[in-house]
Amino acid sequence: MILGVAPGRSSTTVAVVRDGVLAWWRAYDGALLPAGDGEGLPASARASAGSLGNGPAEAGLGEVRAACVAVDLDDVHAAPVAAIRVGGSCPPALGPQVTHPRGLATIVRGGHSLTRRPLAPLDAAAVRAFAAGCGLADFAVTATGSPVLADHELAVAELIAAEVPGARITLSYEFGRPGLRERERQAMLNAALRPEAERLADAAASWLEGIPLYFARSGEGLVSAHYFRRYPLICREGATAAALHGAHALPGPHSGRAVSPGPTGKAAPPGPADRGRGSAAVSPGSVAGAGEGGGFPPDVAAAFGAALAGPLAEVERIVQARGRAELDRALADARDEALTRVVSAGAAPGSARIGEVTVNPLSYLPDGLYRVRVTAAGTTP
């Protein structure tokens, strides 16, 4: 069985899903989300965590294979970020825009054109001086032309790591957007979310000790806790997305099923295979009127939606190809990278597969430039 977990402000909802069926759910007192000052799981939640496995076990629901957490990160504490742009000088209004009062930004010489032509040698001395003197541990690095050639972003990351041991470094090329400022904003936001994502992942791992842990993505799919720690931006609206998927799959008011109180006095529909007070065994695909949520609390829909998903990862690049053979080689490289990423995102060995490949030529740029997007999916263990 799979656990879906939806942390709330004052409680944490856990849903048990077996073979795509909502089998049991309960809301536990205490918030799983860490406090803004970095404190861990509240004592009330830690006290109730000991009973987490007892409810499903008492209901005869079987062994837990994975736990999938659905959380939104919009209102979590954002860390100050040190932003480094590699490229040419520009007016202040077009430079890196940090929002945190303690955030810092600089522009250093370097970068490439979209045809892979070096614009200038990388100013390594400027990178080292900024990293050593900024006093921050979270970095966002954006280089001109990095979706085509990421060499300067990777070189900057090495320089930062040497100057600031333990630094958390986000590279913009990993987000794939062709526009420099768009990539830069994403890199900076990802970097700002990483400390809180680490605290949340630690809290969830403590509460769900020994269970493989996943987090819901903003659109669809899951990523592993390791992946979430590094790329929390892709899970920024994980609870919202999971709730939409879960509400669509839960039984609606036209299903003909009654709704009765669950174990905490909240609504849960009884099914023919009830295995305990407040449990439900409902096959989402066979219920008419799905999409209404059936009177379930929103947190139940979010937990259910997260538990129904599987690992997913994507790669977006700009590639230069002078003919079909070059383009095929570039696509093969992107597919391989996407498969590697989805395994890193928690896909079970042997389950990784390519889902979608999109290739679009870029207008108003030299011939032979394409925007490539590859999605890979897999299953939880």
PDB file of N, CA, C and O in Angstrom, residues 251-281:
ATOM      1  N   PRO A 251     -14.908   9.700  -5.183  1.00  0.00           N
ATOM      2  CA  PRO A 251     -16.317   9.574  -5.583  1.00  0.00           C
ATOM      3  C   PRO A 251     -17.062  10.893  -5.382  1.00  0.00           C
ATOM      4  O   PRO A 251     -16.838  11.604  -4.414  1.00  0.00           O
ATOM      5  N   GLY A 252     -17.954  11.191  -6.321  1.00  0.00           N
ATOM      6  CA  GLY A 252     -18.735  12.418  -6.257  1.00  0.00           C
ATOM      7  C   GLY A 252     -20.121  12.180  -5.687  1.00  0.00           C
ATOM      8  O   GLY A 252     -20.497  11.058  -5.347  1.00  0.00           O
ATOM      9  N   PRO A 253     -20.934  13.231  -5.628  1.00  0.00           N
ATOM     10  CA  PRO A 253     -22.261  13.108  -5.027  1.00  0.00           C
ATOM     11  C   PRO A 253     -23.215  12.253  -5.837  1.00  0.00           C
ATOM     12  O   PRO A 253     -24.251  11.840  -5.338  1.00  0.00           O
ATOM     13  N   HIS A 254     -22.852  11.982  -7.109  1.00  0.00           N
ATOM     14  CA  HIS A 254     -23.744  11.171  -7.935  1.00  0.00           C
ATOM     15  C   HIS A 254     -23.379   9.695  -7.909  1.00  0.00           C
ATOM     16  O   HIS A 254     -23.912   8.907  -8.679  1.00  0.00           O
ATOM     17  N   SER A 255     -22.447   9.328  -7.032  1.00  0.00           N
ATOM     18  CA  SER A 255     -22.002   7.933  -7.008  1.00  0.00           C
ATOM     19  C   SER A 255     -22.971   7.027  -6.276  1.00  0.00           C
ATOM     20  O   SER A 255     -22.875   5.811  -6.363  1.00  0.00           O
ATOM     21  N   GLY A 256     -23.880   7.590  -5.512  1.00  0.00           N
ATOM     22  CA  GLY A 256     -24.827   6.781  -4.772  1.00  0.00           C
ATOM     23  C   GLY A 256     -24.296   6.267  -3.462  1.00  0.00           C
ATOM     24  O   GLY A 256     -24.959   5.498  -2.770  1.00  0.00           O
ATOM     25  N   ARG A 257     -23.096   6.705  -3.071  1.00  0.00           N
ATOM     26  CA  ARG A 257     -22.508   6.240  -1.825  1.00  0.00           C
ATOM     27  C   ARG A 257     -22.818   7.231  -0.713  1.00  0.00           C
ATOM     28  O   ARG A 257     -22.737   8.435  -0.894  1.00  0.00           O
ATOM     29  N   ALA A 258     -23.126   6.699   0.465  1.00  0.00           N
ATOM     30  CA  ALA A 258     -23.367   7.562   1.618  1.00  0.00           C
ATOM     31  C   ALA A 258     -22.051   8.056   2.181  1.00  0.00           C
ATOM     32  O   ALA A 258     -20.993   7.519   1.893  1.00  0.00           O
ATOM     33  N   VAL A 259     -22.111   9.089   2.984  1.00  0.00           N
ATOM     34  CA  VAL A 259     -20.932   9.632   3.635  1.00  0.00           C
ATOM     35  C   VAL A 259     -21.130   9.546   5.132  1.00  0.00           C
ATOM     36  O   VAL A 259     -22.153   9.991   5.663  1.00  0.00           O
ATOM     37  N   SER A 260     -20.160   8.956   5.822  1.00  0.00           N
ATOM     38  CA  SER A 260     -20.266   8.804   7.267  1.00  0.00           C
ATOM     39  C   SER A 260     -19.022   9.372   7.934  1.00  0.00           C
ATOM     40  O   SER A 260     -17.997   9.566   7.280  1.00  0.00           O
ATOM     41  N   PRO A 261     -19.094   9.659   9.235  1.00  0.00           N
ATOM     42  CA  PRO A 261     -17.935  10.246   9.919  1.00  0.00           C
ATOM     43  C   PRO A 261     -16.735   9.320   9.906  1.00  0.00           C
ATOM     44  O   PRO A 261     -16.872   8.103  10.029  1.00  0.00           O
ATOM     45  N   GLY A 262     -15.552   9.912   9.786  1.00  0.00           N
ATOM     46  CA  GLY A 262     -14.316   9.163   9.857  1.00  0.00           C
ATOM     47  C   GLY A 262     -13.811   9.109  11.283  1.00  0.00           C
ATOM     48  O   GLY A 262     -14.511   9.499  12.223  1.00  0.00           O
ATOM     49  N   PRO A 263     -12.570   8.664  11.503  1.00  0.00           N
ATOM     50  CA  PRO A 263     -12.050   8.447  12.852  1.00  0.00           C
ATOM     51  C   PRO A 263     -11.856   9.726  13.644  1.00  0.00           C
ATOM     52  O   PRO A 263     -11.725   9.685  14.849  1.00  0.00           O
ATOM     53  N   THR A 264     -11.816  10.881  12.975  1.00  0.00           N
ATOM     54  CA  THR A 264     -11.643  12.136  13.698  1.00  0.00           C
ATOM     55  C   THR A 264     -12.886  13.000  13.606  1.00  0.00           C
ATOM     56  O   THR A 264     -12.830  14.185  13.846  1.00  0.00           O
ATOM     57  N   GLY A 265     -14.015  12.401  13.240  1.00  0.00           N
ATOM     58  CA  GLY A 265     -15.246  13.157  13.132  1.00  0.00           C
ATOM     59  C   GLY A 265     -15.413  13.819  11.789  1.00  0.00           C
ATOM     60  O   GLY A 265     -16.389  14.509  11.562  1.00  0.00           O
ATOM     61  N   LYS A 266     -14.462  13.595  10.851  1.00  0.00           N
ATOM     62  CA  LYS A 266     -14.593  14.149   9.517  1.00  0.00           C
ATOM     63  C   LYS A 266     -15.230  13.115   8.602  1.00  0.00           C
ATOM     64  O   LYS A 266     -15.369  11.955   8.940  1.00  0.00           O
ATOM     65  N   ALA A 267     -15.603  13.564   7.413  1.00  0.00           N
ATOM     66  CA  ALA A 267     -16.373  12.700   6.530  1.00  0.00           C
ATOM     67  C   ALA A 267     -15.493  11.682   5.827  1.00  0.00           C
ATOM     68  O   ALA A 267     -14.413  11.991   5.368  1.00  0.00           O
ATOM     69  N   ALA A 268     -15.983  10.439   5.763  1.00  0.00           N
ATOM     70  CA  ALA A 268     -15.333   9.402   4.969  1.00  0.00           C
ATOM     71  C   ALA A 268     -16.411   8.451   4.494  1.00  0.00           C
ATOM     72  O   ALA A 268     -17.241   8.009   5.273  1.00  0.00           O
ATOM     73  N   PRO A 269     -16.460   8.095   3.206  1.00  0.00           N
ATOM     74  CA  PRO A 269     -17.538   7.257   2.698  1.00  0.00           C
ATOM     75  C   PRO A 269     -17.299   5.789   2.994  1.00  0.00           C
ATOM     76  O   PRO A 269     -16.205   5.281   2.749  1.00  0.00           O
ATOM     77  N   PRO A 270     -18.274   5.061   3.533  1.00  0.00           N
ATOM     78  CA  PRO A 270     -18.088   3.635   3.752  1.00  0.00           C
ATOM     79  C   PRO A 270     -18.185   2.879   2.439  1.00  0.00           C
ATOM     80  O   PRO A 270     -18.912   3.277   1.537  1.00  0.00           O
ATOM     81  N   GLY A 271     -17.437   1.826   2.305  1.00  0.00           N
ATOM     82  CA  GLY A 271     -17.500   0.998   1.114  1.00  0.00           C
ATOM     83  C   GLY A 271     -17.775  -0.439   1.499  1.00  0.00           C
ATOM     84  O   GLY A 271     -17.793  -0.801   2.670  1.00  0.00           O
ATOM     85  N   PRO A 272     -17.966  -1.314   0.510  1.00  0.00           N
ATOM     86  CA  PRO A 272     -18.306  -2.706   0.808  1.00  0.00           C
ATOM     87  C   PRO A 272     -17.171  -3.470   1.461  1.00  0.00           C
ATOM     88  O   PRO A 272     -17.396  -4.509   2.062  1.00  0.00           O
ATOM     89  N   ALA A 273     -15.941  -2.952   1.350  1.00  0.00           N
ATOM     90  CA  ALA A 273     -14.793  -3.660   1.939  1.00  0.00           C
ATOM     91  C   ALA A 273     -14.228  -2.880   3.108  1.00  0.00           C
ATOM     92  O   ALA A 273     -13.020  -2.851   3.322  1.00  0.00           O
ATOM     93  N   ASP A 274     -15.074  -2.223   3.900  1.00  0.00           N
ATOM     94  CA  ASP A 274     -14.594  -1.473   5.059  1.00  0.00           C
ATOM     95  C   ASP A 274     -13.755  -2.366   5.957  1.00  0.00           C
ATOM     96  O   ASP A 274     -14.110  -3.490   6.243  1.00  0.00           O
ATOM     97  N   ARG A 275     -12.625  -1.804   6.421  1.00  0.00           N
ATOM     98  CA  ARG A 275     -11.719  -2.579   7.267  1.00  0.00           C
ATOM     99  C   ARG A 275     -11.491  -1.887   8.593  1.00  0.00           C
ATOM    100  O   ARG A 275     -10.515  -2.136   9.248  1.00  0.00           O
ATOM    101  N   GLY A 276     -12.337  -0.996   8.997  1.00  0.00           N
ATOM    102  CA  GLY A 276     -12.144  -0.301  10.262  1.00  0.00           C
ATOM    103  C   GLY A 276     -12.968   0.964  10.281  1.00  0.00           C
ATOM    104  O   GLY A 276     -13.445   1.420   9.256  1.00  0.00           O
ATOM    105  N   ARG A 277     -13.140   1.514  11.436  1.00  0.00           N
ATOM    106  CA  ARG A 277     -13.955   2.690  11.578  1.00  0.00           C
ATOM    107  C   ARG A 277     -13.404   3.823  10.714  1.00  0.00           C
ATOM    108  O   ARG A 277     -12.243   4.174  10.767  1.00  0.00           O
ATOM    109  N   GLY A 278     -14.284   4.424   9.894  1.00  0.00           N
ATOM    110  CA  GLY A 278     -13.883   5.538   9.065  1.00  0.00           C
ATOM    111  C   GLY A 278     -13.105   5.130   7.834  1.00  0.00           C
ATOM    112  O   GLY A 278     -12.632   5.991   7.101  1.00  0.00           O
ATOM    113  N   SER A 279     -12.942   3.849   7.555  1.00  0.00           N
ATOM    114  CA  SER A 279     -12.188   3.443   6.373  1.00  0.00           C
ATOM    115  C   SER A 279     -13.102   3.460   5.163  1.00  0.00           C
ATOM    116  O   SER A 279     -14.311   3.513   5.256  1.00  0.00           O
ATOM    117  N   ALA A 280     -12.490   3.423   3.988  1.00  0.00           N
ATOM    118  CA  ALA A 280     -13.259   3.397   2.754  1.00  0.00           C
ATOM    119  C   ALA A 280     -12.503   2.608   1.724  1.00  0.00           C
ATOM    120  O   ALA A 280     -11.291   2.700   1.634  1.00  0.00           O
ATOM    121  N   ALA A 281     -13.195   1.786   0.949  1.00  0.00           N
ATOM    122  CA  ALA A 281     -12.593   1.076  -0.165  1.00  0.00           C
ATOM    123  C   ALA A 281     -13.390   1.451  -1.392  1.00  0.00           C
ATOM    124  O   ALA A 281     -14.457   0.927  -1.634  1.00  0.00           O
TER     125      ALA A 281
END
